[in-house]
Tab-separated table of C-alpha atoms in Angstrom:
chain	number	residue	atom	x	y	z
A	734	GLN	CA	-14.621	18.108	-22.401
A	735	VAL	CA	-11.011	16.916	-23.549
A	736	GLN	CA	-8.822	15.078	-20.878
A	737	LEU	CA	-5.220	15.520	-21.777
A	738	VAL	CA	-2.422	13.254	-19.898
A	739	GLU	CA	1.058	14.335	-20.611
A	740	SER	CA	4.408	12.111	-20.588
A	741	GLY	CA	7.865	12.375	-21.289
A	742	GLY	CA	8.956	15.112	-19.161
A	743	GLY	CA	12.335	14.969	-17.282
A	744	SER	CA	15.977	16.499	-17.155
A	745	VAL	CA	18.416	16.940	-19.910
A	746	GLN	CA	21.448	18.851	-20.441
A	747	ALA	CA	21.891	22.316	-22.353
A	748	LEU	CA	21.754	21.501	-26.304
A	749	GLY	CA	20.291	18.096	-25.807
A	750	SER	CA	16.736	17.068	-26.966
A	751	LEU	CA	13.548	15.588	-25.558
A	752	SER	CA	10.302	14.819	-26.779
A	753	ILE	CA	6.991	14.847	-24.749
A	754	SER	CA	3.642	13.568	-25.677
A	755	CYS	CA	0.321	14.448	-24.650
A	756	LYS	CA	-2.637	11.847	-24.758
A	757	ALA	CA	-6.231	13.111	-25.471
A	758	SER	CA	-9.362	11.719	-25.042
A	759	GLY	CA	-12.970	12.898	-24.748
A	760	ASN	CA	-14.644	15.195	-26.844
A	761	THR	CA	-11.731	16.332	-29.346
A	762	TYR	CA	-14.132	16.174	-32.392
A	763	SER	CA	-14.838	19.822	-32.409
A	764	THR	CA	-11.461	20.993	-30.996
A	765	ASN	CA	-9.826	23.056	-33.590
A	766	CYS	CA	-6.482	23.880	-31.737
A	767	LEU	CA	-4.271	21.679	-29.769
A	768	GLY	CA	-0.754	22.782	-28.430
A	769	TRP	CA	1.643	23.290	-25.738
A	770	PHE	CA	2.144	26.236	-23.163
A	771	ARG	CA	4.951	25.989	-20.585
A	772	GLN	CA	4.772	28.035	-17.183
A	773	VAL	CA	8.077	29.149	-14.677
A	774	PRO	CA	7.193	30.552	-11.205
A	775	GLY	CA	6.119	33.985	-11.074
A	776	LYS	CA	5.490	34.403	-14.820
A	777	GLU	CA	2.719	34.055	-17.198
A	778	ARG	CA	1.679	30.595	-18.814
A	779	GLU	CA	3.508	30.972	-22.265
A	780	GLY	CA	1.607	29.591	-25.163
A	781	ILE	CA	4.663	27.840	-27.350
A	782	ALA	CA	3.328	25.763	-30.008
A	783	GLY	CA	0.042	24.958	-31.610
A	784	ILE	CA	-1.477	22.820	-34.386
A	785	GLU	CA	-4.838	23.099	-35.868
A	786	SER	CA	-7.038	20.543	-37.165
A	787	ASP	CA	-5.519	21.093	-40.770
A	788	GLY	CA	-2.369	20.485	-39.518
A	789	SER	CA	-1.503	24.220	-39.916
A	790	THR	CA	1.362	25.148	-37.013
A	791	SER	CA	2.160	28.413	-35.037
A	792	TYR	CA	5.515	28.876	-32.693
A	793	ALA	CA	6.197	31.015	-30.024
A	794	ASP	CA	9.508	33.469	-31.205
A	795	SER	CA	11.371	31.703	-28.207
A	796	VAL	CA	10.796	28.483	-29.411
A	797	LYS	CA	10.497	28.768	-33.220
A	798	GLY	CA	13.453	26.575	-35.184
A	799	ARG	CA	14.053	24.567	-32.077
A	800	PHE	CA	10.609	22.958	-31.292
A	801	THR	CA	8.380	20.974	-33.775
A	802	ILE	CA	4.823	20.246	-32.727
A	803	SER	CA	2.787	16.975	-34.714
A	804	LYS	CA	-0.211	15.184	-33.954
A	805	ASP	CA	-1.023	11.505	-34.427
A	806	ASN	CA	-4.890	11.839	-35.354
A	807	ALA	CA	-5.376	8.013	-35.264
A	808	LYS	CA	-4.041	7.511	-31.907
A	809	ASN	CA	-5.412	11.281	-30.307
A	810	THR	CA	-1.646	12.012	-29.346
A	811	LEU	CA	0.204	15.252	-29.435
A	812	HIS	CA	4.168	15.370	-29.603
A	813	LEU	CA	6.541	18.442	-29.042
A	814	GLN	CA	9.931	17.543	-30.112
A	815	MET	CA	12.185	19.823	-28.271
A	816	ASN	CA	15.915	20.446	-29.643
A	817	THR	CA	18.940	22.294	-28.736
A	818	LEU	CA	17.419	23.175	-25.526
A	819	LYS	CA	18.520	25.968	-23.563
A	820	PRO	CA	18.374	25.995	-19.326
A	821	GLU	CA	15.910	29.018	-20.107
A	822	ASP	CA	13.526	26.619	-21.763
A	823	THR	CA	13.262	24.514	-17.956
A	824	ALA	CA	9.640	24.869	-17.339
A	825	MET	CA	6.062	22.722	-16.407
A	826	TYR	CA	4.938	22.415	-19.943
A	827	TYR	CA	0.854	21.843	-20.031
A	828	CYS	CA	-0.630	20.458	-23.347
A	829	ALA	CA	-4.050	22.448	-24.310
A	830	ALA	CA	-7.106	21.842	-25.993
A	831	ASP	CA	-9.418	24.425	-27.738
A	832	TYR	CA	-7.748	27.604	-27.414
A	833	ASP	CA	-6.396	30.363	-30.095
A	834	CYS	CA	-3.510	28.853	-32.003
A	835	SER	CA	-2.651	31.929	-33.726
A	836	SER	CA	-2.104	34.164	-30.841
A	837	GLY	CA	-1.140	31.756	-28.097
A	838	THR	CA	-4.222	32.677	-26.074
A	839	TRP	CA	-6.142	30.491	-23.809
A	840	SER	CA	-9.933	31.234	-22.616
A	841	SER	CA	-12.195	29.761	-20.343
A	842	THR	CA	-13.306	26.925	-22.668
A	843	THR	CA	-9.585	25.505	-22.789
A	844	ASP	CA	-8.853	22.197	-21.409
A	845	TRP	CA	-5.371	21.659	-19.743
A	846	GLY	CA	-3.267	18.587	-18.859
A	847	GLN	CA	-1.478	18.152	-15.589
A	848	GLY	CA	1.983	19.388	-16.614
A	849	THR	CA	5.105	17.666	-16.873
A	850	GLN	CA	8.379	19.331	-15.612
A	851	VAL	CA	11.479	20.002	-18.197
A	852	THR	CA	14.534	20.795	-16.525
A	853	VAL	CA	17.561	21.740	-18.579
A	854	SER	CA	20.884	22.028	-17.167
């Protein structure tokens, strides 16, 4: 099991930038994919960015070119840099561990953070 704690959410204006982070602890050694999902009421939870143990990244089309995922292995911390934000980026953002990075699909083994709200106006 991996424990995930997020920080950095908040409110920003359209076209602005925001960075959110996730601190991981527990059994992270066997986890290949770490990343971010987001969800709005009435919508499915959407995988938006993932990074594998070798550093390879994947992004949903909706955020490609605007968001950048990175990790600090020494600090077990995941980051998401969000630029040129749009109102449609408003959502609850969740960090996730152990899912399929290439497809953005979670499973019963996926661990989740508590979520952090990002509001773009």
